mmCIF file of C-alpha atoms and ligand atoms in Angstrom:
data_model
loop_
_atom_site.group_PDB
_atom_site.id
_atom_site.type_symbol
_atom_site.label_atom_id
_atom_site.label_comp_id
_atom_site.label_asym_id
_atom_site.label_seq_id
_atom_site.Cartn_x
_atom_site.Cartn_y
_atom_site.Cartn_z
ATOM 1 C CA MET A 1 -17.732 20.602 13.272
ATOM 2 C CA SER A 2 -16.819 24.247 14.063
ATOM 3 C CA SER A 3 -14.824 25.071 11.047
ATOM 4 C CA ASP A 4 -14.075 23.213 7.369
ATOM 5 C CA ARG A 5 -10.571 24.186 7.603
ATOM 6 C CA LEU A 6 -8.083 21.884 8.219
ATOM 7 C CA ASN A 7 -4.479 21.827 8.708
ATOM 8 C CA LEU A 8 -3.039 18.388 6.874
ATOM 9 C CA ARG A 9 0.683 19.639 8.397
ATOM 10 C CA GLU A 10 -0.696 20.509 11.998
ATOM 11 C CA GLU A 11 -2.458 17.300 11.990
ATOM 12 C CA TYR A 12 0.740 15.301 10.991
ATOM 13 C CA GLN A 13 2.861 16.869 13.596
ATOM 14 C CA LYS A 14 0.386 16.451 16.418
ATOM 15 C CA ARG A 15 0.671 12.669 15.939
ATOM 16 C CA GLN A 16 4.637 12.626 15.813
ATOM 17 C CA ILE A 17 4.144 10.964 12.663
ATOM 18 C CA GLN A 18 7.501 13.234 11.169
ATOM 19 C CA GLU A 19 9.204 11.946 14.289
ATOM 20 C CA ILE A 20 8.533 8.096 13.657
ATOM 21 C CA LEU A 21 9.621 8.496 10.253
ATOM 22 C CA ASP A 22 12.632 10.630 10.663
ATOM 23 C CA GLN A 23 13.778 8.093 13.146
ATOM 24 C CA LEU A 24 13.011 5.252 10.725
ATOM 25 C CA ASP A 25 15.263 7.423 8.330
ATOM 26 C CA LYS A 26 18.081 7.055 10.607
ATOM 27 C CA ASP A 27 17.780 3.757 12.045
ATOM 28 C CA LEU A 28 17.404 2.221 8.556
ATOM 29 C CA VAL A 29 19.963 2.113 6.086
ATOM 30 C CA GLY A 30 18.746 1.704 2.391
ATOM 31 C CA LEU A 31 15.353 0.552 2.011
ATOM 32 C CA VAL A 32 14.206 3.531 0.068
ATOM 33 C CA PRO A 33 11.244 1.934 -1.425
ATOM 34 C CA VAL A 34 9.995 0.946 1.821
ATOM 35 C CA LYS A 35 10.533 4.280 3.425
ATOM 36 C CA THR A 36 8.172 5.693 0.718
ATOM 37 C CA ARG A 37 5.575 3.503 1.340
ATOM 38 C CA LEU A 38 5.282 3.809 4.908
ATOM 39 C CA LYS A 39 4.903 7.660 4.394
ATOM 40 C CA GLU A 40 2.200 6.861 1.417
ATOM 41 C CA VAL A 41 0.071 4.625 4.063
ATOM 42 C CA ALA A 42 0.520 7.441 6.947
ATOM 43 C CA ALA A 43 -0.498 9.995 4.316
ATOM 44 C CA LEU A 44 -3.635 8.036 3.304
ATOM 45 C CA LEU A 45 -4.669 7.386 6.745
ATOM 46 C CA LEU A 46 -4.431 11.052 7.663
ATOM 47 C CA VAL A 47 -6.728 12.190 4.990
ATOM 48 C CA HIS A 48 -8.783 9.554 5.863
ATOM 49 C CA ARG A 49 -9.128 10.950 9.037
ATOM 50 C CA LEU A 50 -9.484 14.323 8.164
ATOM 51 C CA ARG A 51 -12.235 13.347 5.820
ATOM 52 C CA LYS A 52 -13.781 11.154 8.410
ATOM 53 C CA SER A 53 -13.922 14.217 10.896
ATOM 54 C CA LEU A 54 -15.722 16.415 8.017
ATOM 55 C CA GLY A 55 -18.358 13.835 7.742
ATOM 56 C CA LEU A 56 -17.247 12.611 4.481
ATOM 57 C CA THR A 57 -17.695 8.961 3.837
ATOM 58 C CA SER A 58 -15.421 6.414 2.676
ATOM 59 C CA SER A 59 -14.562 2.747 3.683
ATOM 60 C CA ASN A 60 -11.576 2.219 5.912
ATOM 61 C CA PRO A 61 -8.626 1.903 3.751
ATOM 62 C CA ASN A 62 -7.421 -1.861 3.133
ATOM 63 C CA LEU A 63 -4.033 -1.865 5.227
ATOM 64 C CA HIS A 64 -3.574 -5.572 4.858
ATOM 65 C CA MET A 65 0.134 -5.904 3.399
ATOM 66 C CA SER A 66 2.836 -8.623 2.341
ATOM 67 C CA PHE A 67 6.376 -8.218 3.335
ATOM 68 C CA THR A 68 8.661 -10.031 0.850
ATOM 69 C CA GLY A 69 12.500 -10.452 1.064
ATOM 70 C CA SER A 70 15.367 -12.450 2.290
ATOM 71 C CA PRO A 71 16.125 -13.105 5.813
ATOM 72 C CA GLY A 72 17.740 -10.127 7.813
ATOM 73 C CA THR A 73 16.648 -7.458 5.299
ATOM 74 C CA GLY A 74 14.640 -5.476 8.119
ATOM 75 C CA LYS A 75 11.076 -7.247 7.759
ATOM 76 C CA THR A 76 10.356 -7.604 11.496
ATOM 77 C CA THR A 77 11.847 -3.697 11.886
ATOM 78 C CA VAL A 78 9.503 -2.370 9.643
ATOM 79 C CA ALA A 79 6.474 -4.107 10.661
ATOM 80 C CA LEU A 80 7.269 -2.771 14.355
ATOM 81 C CA LYS A 81 7.368 0.801 12.881
ATOM 82 C CA MET A 82 4.261 0.182 10.889
ATOM 83 C CA ALA A 83 2.479 -0.763 13.849
ATOM 84 C CA ASP A 84 3.240 2.314 15.858
ATOM 85 C CA VAL A 85 2.413 4.988 12.640
ATOM 86 C CA LEU A 86 -0.977 2.916 12.467
ATOM 87 C CA PHE A 87 -1.572 3.189 16.215
ATOM 88 C CA ARG A 88 -0.538 6.913 16.559
ATOM 89 C CA LEU A 89 -2.866 7.499 13.246
ATOM 90 C CA GLY A 90 -5.851 6.134 15.427
ATOM 91 C CA TYR A 91 -6.308 3.254 12.932
ATOM 92 C CA ILE A 92 -5.287 0.257 15.726
ATOM 93 C CA ARG A 93 -6.367 0.942 19.405
ATOM 94 C CA LYS A 94 -3.053 -0.661 20.689
ATOM 95 C CA GLY A 95 -0.340 -0.690 18.269
ATOM 96 C CA HIS A 96 1.619 -3.941 19.391
ATOM 97 C CA LEU A 97 2.907 -6.597 17.223
ATOM 98 C CA VAL A 98 2.396 -10.337 17.372
ATOM 99 C CA THR A 99 4.424 -12.563 15.526
ATOM 100 C CA VAL A 100 3.202 -16.046 14.615
ATOM 101 C CA THR A 101 4.170 -18.692 12.198
ATOM 102 C CA ARG A 102 2.295 -21.655 10.770
ATOM 103 C CA ASP A 103 2.480 -23.594 14.244
ATOM 104 C CA ASP A 104 0.841 -20.908 16.122
ATOM 105 C CA LEU A 105 -2.507 -21.305 14.017
ATOM 106 C CA VAL A 106 -2.756 -24.867 12.449
ATOM 107 C CA GLY A 107 -3.519 -27.562 14.818
ATOM 108 C CA GLN A 108 -2.062 -31.395 14.453
ATOM 109 C CA TYR A 109 -5.728 -32.752 14.971
ATOM 110 C CA ILE A 110 -9.157 -32.236 13.717
ATOM 111 C CA GLY A 111 -10.904 -29.455 15.629
ATOM 112 C CA HIS A 112 -7.513 -27.773 16.988
ATOM 113 C CA THR A 113 -6.939 -25.533 13.954
ATOM 114 C CA ALA A 114 -9.988 -22.979 14.423
ATOM 115 C CA PRO A 115 -9.506 -22.484 18.191
ATOM 116 C CA LYS A 116 -5.643 -22.039 17.915
ATOM 117 C CA THR A 117 -6.549 -19.394 15.037
ATOM 118 C CA LYS A 118 -9.025 -17.788 17.019
ATOM 119 C CA GLU A 119 -6.871 -17.405 19.900
ATOM 120 C CA VAL A 120 -3.997 -15.517 17.866
ATOM 121 C CA LEU A 121 -6.413 -13.258 16.455
ATOM 122 C CA LYS A 122 -7.652 -12.583 19.745
ATOM 123 C CA ARG A 123 -4.550 -11.436 20.933
ATOM 124 C CA ALA A 124 -3.134 -9.264 17.887
ATOM 125 C CA MET A 125 -6.681 -7.424 17.868
ATOM 126 C CA GLY A 126 -6.229 -3.957 18.144
ATOM 127 C CA GLY A 127 -2.546 -4.436 16.716
ATOM 128 C CA VAL A 128 -0.679 -5.827 13.841
ATOM 129 C CA LEU A 129 -0.304 -9.633 13.069
ATOM 130 C CA PHE A 130 2.910 -10.792 11.510
ATOM 131 C CA ILE A 131 2.763 -13.936 9.570
ATOM 132 C CA ASP A 132 6.179 -15.075 9.074
ATOM 133 C CA GLU A 133 6.588 -17.743 6.210
ATOM 134 C CA ALA A 134 3.188 -17.609 5.580
ATOM 135 C CA TYR A 135 3.344 -20.250 2.998
ATOM 136 C CA TYR A 136 4.104 -22.913 5.038
ATOM 137 C CA LEU A 137 0.155 -22.235 5.912
ATOM 138 C CA TYR A 138 -0.903 -23.791 2.429
ATOM 139 C CA LYS A 139 0.501 -27.392 1.582
ATOM 140 C CA PRO A 140 -0.982 -27.934 -2.168
ATOM 141 C CA ASP A 141 0.157 -31.482 -2.209
ATOM 142 C CA ASN A 142 -1.956 -32.081 0.835
ATOM 143 C CA GLU A 143 -5.949 -31.669 0.434
ATOM 144 C CA ARG A 144 -6.668 -32.376 4.028
ATOM 145 C CA ASP A 145 -4.219 -30.001 5.278
ATOM 146 C CA TYR A 146 -5.529 -27.859 8.236
ATOM 147 C CA GLY A 147 -3.815 -24.965 6.973
ATOM 148 C CA SER A 148 -6.623 -23.883 4.478
ATOM 149 C CA GLU A 149 -8.980 -23.815 7.671
ATOM 150 C CA ALA A 150 -6.755 -21.242 9.177
ATOM 151 C CA ILE A 151 -6.652 -19.385 6.132
ATOM 152 C CA GLU A 152 -10.175 -19.460 6.069
ATOM 153 C CA ILE A 153 -10.649 -17.722 9.270
ATOM 154 C CA LEU A 154 -8.032 -15.286 8.923
ATOM 155 C CA LEU A 155 -9.880 -13.965 5.465
ATOM 156 C CA GLN A 156 -13.320 -13.402 7.199
ATOM 157 C CA VAL A 157 -11.242 -11.559 9.628
ATOM 158 C CA MET A 158 -9.218 -9.524 7.085
ATOM 159 C CA GLU A 159 -12.924 -8.497 5.805
ATOM 160 C CA ASN A 160 -14.873 -8.098 8.667
ATOM 161 C CA GLN A 161 -12.494 -6.217 11.184
ATOM 162 C CA ARG A 162 -10.117 -4.665 9.176
ATOM 163 C CA ASP A 163 -10.234 -1.400 11.300
ATOM 164 C CA ASP A 164 -8.837 -3.041 14.342
ATOM 165 C CA LEU A 165 -6.258 -5.391 12.782
ATOM 166 C CA VAL A 166 -3.737 -5.140 10.043
ATOM 167 C CA ILE A 167 -2.365 -8.603 9.136
ATOM 168 C CA ILE A 168 1.149 -8.704 7.446
ATOM 169 C CA PHE A 169 2.193 -11.836 5.340
ATOM 170 C CA ALA A 170 5.874 -12.237 5.090
ATOM 171 C CA GLY A 171 8.314 -14.650 3.480
ATOM 172 C CA TYR A 172 10.627 -14.819 0.719
ATOM 173 C CA LYS A 173 9.433 -13.566 -2.578
ATOM 174 C CA GLU A 174 9.329 -16.193 -4.936
ATOM 175 C CA ARG A 175 7.200 -18.482 -2.052
ATOM 176 C CA MET A 176 5.091 -15.697 -1.434
ATOM 177 C CA ASP A 177 4.008 -14.897 -4.927
ATOM 178 C CA GLU A 178 3.155 -19.060 -5.342
ATOM 179 C CA PHE A 179 1.202 -18.629 -2.331
ATOM 180 C CA TYR A 180 -0.974 -15.766 -3.512
ATOM 181 C CA GLU A 181 -1.389 -17.384 -6.740
ATOM 182 C CA SER A 182 -2.805 -20.627 -4.874
ATOM 183 C CA ASN A 183 -5.385 -18.192 -2.536
ATOM 184 C CA PRO A 184 -6.441 -15.681 -5.106
ATOM 185 C CA GLY A 185 -9.207 -14.737 -1.982
ATOM 186 C CA LEU A 186 -6.242 -13.700 0.191
ATOM 187 C CA SER A 187 -4.111 -12.192 -2.380
ATOM 188 C CA SER A 188 -6.884 -9.990 -3.388
ATOM 189 C CA ARG A 189 -7.553 -8.901 0.354
ATOM 190 C CA VAL A 190 -3.771 -7.838 0.476
ATOM 191 C CA ALA A 191 -3.448 -4.321 -0.890
ATOM 192 C CA ASN A 192 0.151 -3.367 -0.231
ATOM 193 C CA HIS A 193 2.877 -5.455 -1.501
ATOM 194 C CA ILE A 194 6.271 -4.344 0.040
ATOM 195 C CA ASP A 195 9.445 -5.876 -1.480
ATOM 196 C CA PHE A 196 12.502 -5.791 0.829
ATOM 197 C CA PRO A 197 15.722 -5.813 -1.703
ATOM 198 C CA ASP A 198 19.083 -7.746 -0.549
ATOM 199 C CA TYR A 199 21.523 -5.122 0.488
ATOM 200 C CA SER A 200 24.669 -4.515 -1.421
ATOM 201 C CA PRO A 201 27.962 -4.914 0.639
ATOM 202 C CA GLU A 202 28.790 -1.409 0.952
ATOM 203 C CA GLU A 203 25.294 -0.823 2.554
ATOM 204 C CA LEU A 204 26.185 -3.690 4.854
ATOM 205 C CA LEU A 205 29.208 -1.892 5.740
ATOM 206 C CA ILE A 206 27.370 1.312 6.812
ATOM 207 C CA ILE A 207 24.445 -0.744 8.798
ATOM 208 C CA ALA A 208 27.879 -2.540 10.330
ATOM 209 C CA LYS A 209 29.473 0.895 11.236
ATOM 210 C CA GLN A 210 26.022 2.157 12.845
ATOM 211 C CA MET A 211 25.556 -1.210 14.946
ATOM 212 C CA VAL A 212 29.358 -0.867 16.137
ATOM 213 C CA GLU A 213 28.775 2.967 17.013
ATOM 214 C CA GLU A 214 25.737 2.202 19.077
ATOM 215 C CA GLN A 215 27.552 -0.342 21.120
ATOM 216 C CA GLN A 216 30.250 1.951 21.558
ATOM 217 C CA TYR A 217 32.937 0.580 19.611
ATOM 218 C CA ARG A 218 34.815 1.734 16.816
ATOM 219 C CA LEU A 219 36.553 0.268 13.570
ATOM 220 C CA THR A 220 39.714 1.773 12.282
ATOM 221 C CA ASP A 221 39.755 2.568 8.660
ATOM 222 C CA GLU A 222 41.587 -0.602 7.996
ATOM 223 C CA SER A 223 39.247 -2.762 10.180
ATOM 224 C CA ALA A 224 36.137 -1.210 7.988
ATOM 225 C CA ASN A 225 38.298 -2.327 5.012
ATOM 226 C CA VAL A 226 38.654 -5.605 5.850
ATOM 227 C CA LEU A 227 35.129 -5.853 7.317
ATOM 228 C CA LEU A 228 33.971 -5.332 3.928
ATOM 229 C CA ASP A 229 35.794 -7.915 2.322
ATOM 230 C CA TYR A 230 34.371 -10.260 5.023
ATOM 231 C CA ILE A 231 30.903 -8.863 4.045
ATOM 232 C CA LYS A 232 31.586 -9.972 0.268
ATOM 233 C CA ILE A 233 32.719 -13.586 0.996
ATOM 234 C CA ARG A 234 30.052 -14.084 3.632
ATOM 235 C CA LYS A 235 27.196 -13.132 1.151
ATOM 236 C CA GLU A 236 28.185 -15.946 -0.911
ATOM 237 C CA TYR A 237 28.042 -18.224 1.727
ATOM 238 C CA PRO A 238 25.010 -20.599 2.802
ATOM 239 C CA HIS A 239 22.726 -19.017 5.280
ATOM 240 C CA PHE A 240 23.350 -15.596 4.503
ATOM 241 C CA ALA A 241 21.140 -13.564 6.273
ATOM 242 C CA ASN A 242 21.861 -9.766 5.338
ATOM 243 C CA ALA A 243 22.058 -7.497 8.474
ATOM 244 C CA ARG A 244 21.638 -10.048 10.815
ATOM 245 C CA SER A 245 25.099 -11.719 9.538
ATOM 246 C CA VAL A 246 26.711 -8.859 9.997
ATOM 247 C CA ARG A 247 25.273 -8.452 13.750
ATOM 248 C CA ASN A 248 26.634 -11.891 14.520
ATOM 249 C CA ALA A 249 29.967 -10.968 12.636
ATOM 250 C CA ILE A 250 30.303 -7.765 14.843
ATOM 251 C CA ASP A 251 29.417 -9.808 18.079
ATOM 252 C CA ARG A 252 32.339 -11.992 17.263
ATOM 253 C CA ALA A 253 34.693 -9.621 16.267
ATOM 254 C CA ARG A 254 33.913 -8.038 20.069
ATOM 255 C CA MET A 255 34.618 -11.767 21.394
ATOM 256 C CA ARG A 256 37.995 -11.689 19.629
ATOM 257 C CA GLN A 257 38.953 -8.217 20.734
ATOM 258 C CA ALA A 258 38.130 -9.036 24.342
ATOM 259 C CA ASN A 259 40.699 -12.047 23.966
ATOM 260 C CA ARG A 260 42.987 -10.549 22.370
ATOM 261 C CA MET A 261 43.433 -7.989 25.351
ATOM 262 C CA PHE A 262 43.134 -10.783 28.029
ATOM 263 C CA ASN A 263 46.037 -12.673 26.177
ATOM 264 C CA ALA A 264 48.124 -9.598 26.033
ATOM 265 C CA GLY A 265 48.686 -10.236 29.720
ATOM 266 C CA ASN A 266 49.048 -7.257 32.388
ATOM 267 C CA LYS A 267 49.772 -4.384 29.788
ATOM 268 C CA VAL A 268 47.879 -1.318 30.834
ATOM 269 C CA LEU A 269 44.759 -0.560 28.550
ATOM 270 C CA THR A 270 43.501 2.512 27.375
ATOM 271 C CA LYS A 271 40.057 3.717 26.685
ATOM 272 C CA ALA A 272 41.183 3.477 22.942
ATOM 273 C CA ASP A 273 41.901 -0.129 23.256
ATOM 274 C CA LEU A 274 38.491 -1.180 25.055
ATOM 275 C CA VAL A 275 36.830 0.614 22.181
ATOM 276 C CA THR A 276 38.719 -0.133 19.136
ATOM 277 C CA ILE A 277 37.867 -3.142 16.865
ATOM 278 C CA GLN A 278 41.455 -4.049 15.049
ATOM 279 C CA PRO A 279 41.535 -5.855 11.579
ATOM 280 C CA GLU A 280 43.019 -9.117 13.380
ATOM 281 C CA ASP A 281 39.823 -9.295 15.078
ATOM 282 C CA ILE A 282 37.770 -9.647 12.040
ATOM 283 C CA LEU A 283 40.750 -11.581 10.113
ATOM 284 C CA LYS A 284 40.839 -14.382 12.618
ATOM 285 C CA SER A 285 37.058 -15.597 11.403
ATOM 286 C CA ARG A 286 37.100 -18.835 10.255
ATOM 287 C CA LEU A 287 36.157 -17.173 6.615
ATOM 288 C CA PHE A 288 39.505 -15.987 6.268
ATOM 289 C CA THR A 289 41.487 -18.975 7.986
ATOM 290 C CA GLY A 290 39.750 -21.781 7.081
ATOM 291 C CA GLN A 291 39.032 -22.693 10.752
ATOM 292 C CA ASP A 292 37.513 -21.546 13.601
HETATM 293 N N1 LIG B 1 18.506 -1.085 7.025
HETATM 294 C C1 LIG B 1 18.930 -1.687 8.088
HETATM 295 N N2 LIG B 1 19.659 -0.679 8.758
HETATM 296 C C2 LIG B 1 20.145 -0.933 9.872
HETATM 297 N N3 LIG B 1 19.719 -2.250 10.661
HETATM 298 C C3 LIG B 1 19.000 -3.120 9.900
HETATM 299 C C4 LIG B 1 18.546 -2.697 8.661
HETATM 300 N N4 LIG B 1 17.718 -3.935 8.224
HETATM 301 C C5 LIG B 1 17.760 -4.979 9.335
HETATM 302 N N5 LIG B 1 18.998 -4.396 10.305
HETATM 303 C C6 LIG B 1 19.138 -4.899 11.290
HETATM 304 O O1 LIG B 1 19.355 -6.256 11.250
HETATM 305 C C7 LIG B 1 18.911 -7.282 12.058
HETATM 306 C C8 LIG B 1 17.872 -8.153 11.315
HETATM 307 O O2 LIG B 1 16.742 -7.314 10.917
HETATM 308 P P1 LIG B 1 14.972 -7.919 11.041
HETATM 309 O O3 LIG B 1 14.950 -8.694 12.131
HETATM 310 O O4 LIG B 1 14.233 -7.084 10.990
HETATM 311 O O5 LIG B 1 15.233 -8.799 9.480
HETATM 312 P P2 LIG B 1 13.889 -9.706 8.845
HETATM 313 O O6 LIG B 1 13.643 -9.452 7.610
HETATM 314 O O7 LIG B 1 12.685 -9.958 9.952
HETATM 315 O O8 LIG B 1 14.818 -10.832 8.972
HETATM 316 P P3 LIG B 1 14.026 -12.624 9.171
HETATM 317 O O9 LIG B 1 13.477 -12.737 7.929
HETATM 318 O O10 LIG B 1 15.309 -13.515 9.001
HETATM 319 O O11 LIG B 1 13.289 -12.716 10.456
HETATM 320 C C9 LIG B 1 17.655 -6.144 12.951
HETATM 321 O O12 LIG B 1 18.896 -6.424 14.195
HETATM 322 C C10 LIG B 1 17.915 -4.894 12.513
HETATM 323 O O13 LIG B 1 17.789 -3.995 13.473
HETATM 324 MG MG1 LIG B 2 11.926 -11.300 11.023
#
């Protein structure tokens, strides 16, 4: 080491961490606690790197995580960003995200689970392994379930290879809490718990506007009001999936908009016609009409 003066800011900029975090701020509406945690992790890793470059020893930070929240709250999106941040900070070599569920890890017959789990781990090495609906790994009512074999292998890797693989366990909050309670060994190895709150209707409307804009459409003030009503009703229906439901609603509104113009026959269309989602394109949803 030629100098023992290090510039934290400089290092931060060099690795373009600020850019990713700014982009994340822009892309993701709300989720303030999630964004804060991501920044904290970035700061911790940066300091760890600088310490290491001065020969100061400390064990690698434990970065295994738990993402809890309802469907469509942004867990997968944030996991992708997290993988990118960890890669840029040199914590993992490749920075890719491998998403799996129980069926990818656990076999049907004796002797099938270990090879399956190891294969997945091999694929994920150097990146982030995202285990969706992780509680299905453990079936408390079945003593001979092969899921526990997969958990054992994950535990070993989490302990021994933690500098080149980060595991994220994801799923609904309540079920994940039960899962950790039944697996204390696992729970103690997951240091970062991040909860993704449900979005308010107002946040979902902002998300909707952002999605509409991305696709080069626009909402009139009146269609935005109608969409907000739609969101409030949809929220109370079964299988509501936050931002994902909003994306689907917009896709269907686009379809109705196209049909409306098509049915208008030979009318000359302006650019404004082509980009504008009218209130009726949303009002024709079966949520308002009671039929499809
Ligand atoms: N805060 C947000 N701002 C803007 N778009 C968002 C936000 N959260 C989610 N989205 C969008 O909603 C969609 C669903 O998000 P994502 O797949 O990350 O959710 P998830 O929590 O992983 O859902 P699931 O549990 O169903 O897998 C994506 O298209 C994503 O871009
Ligand atoms: Mg997801």
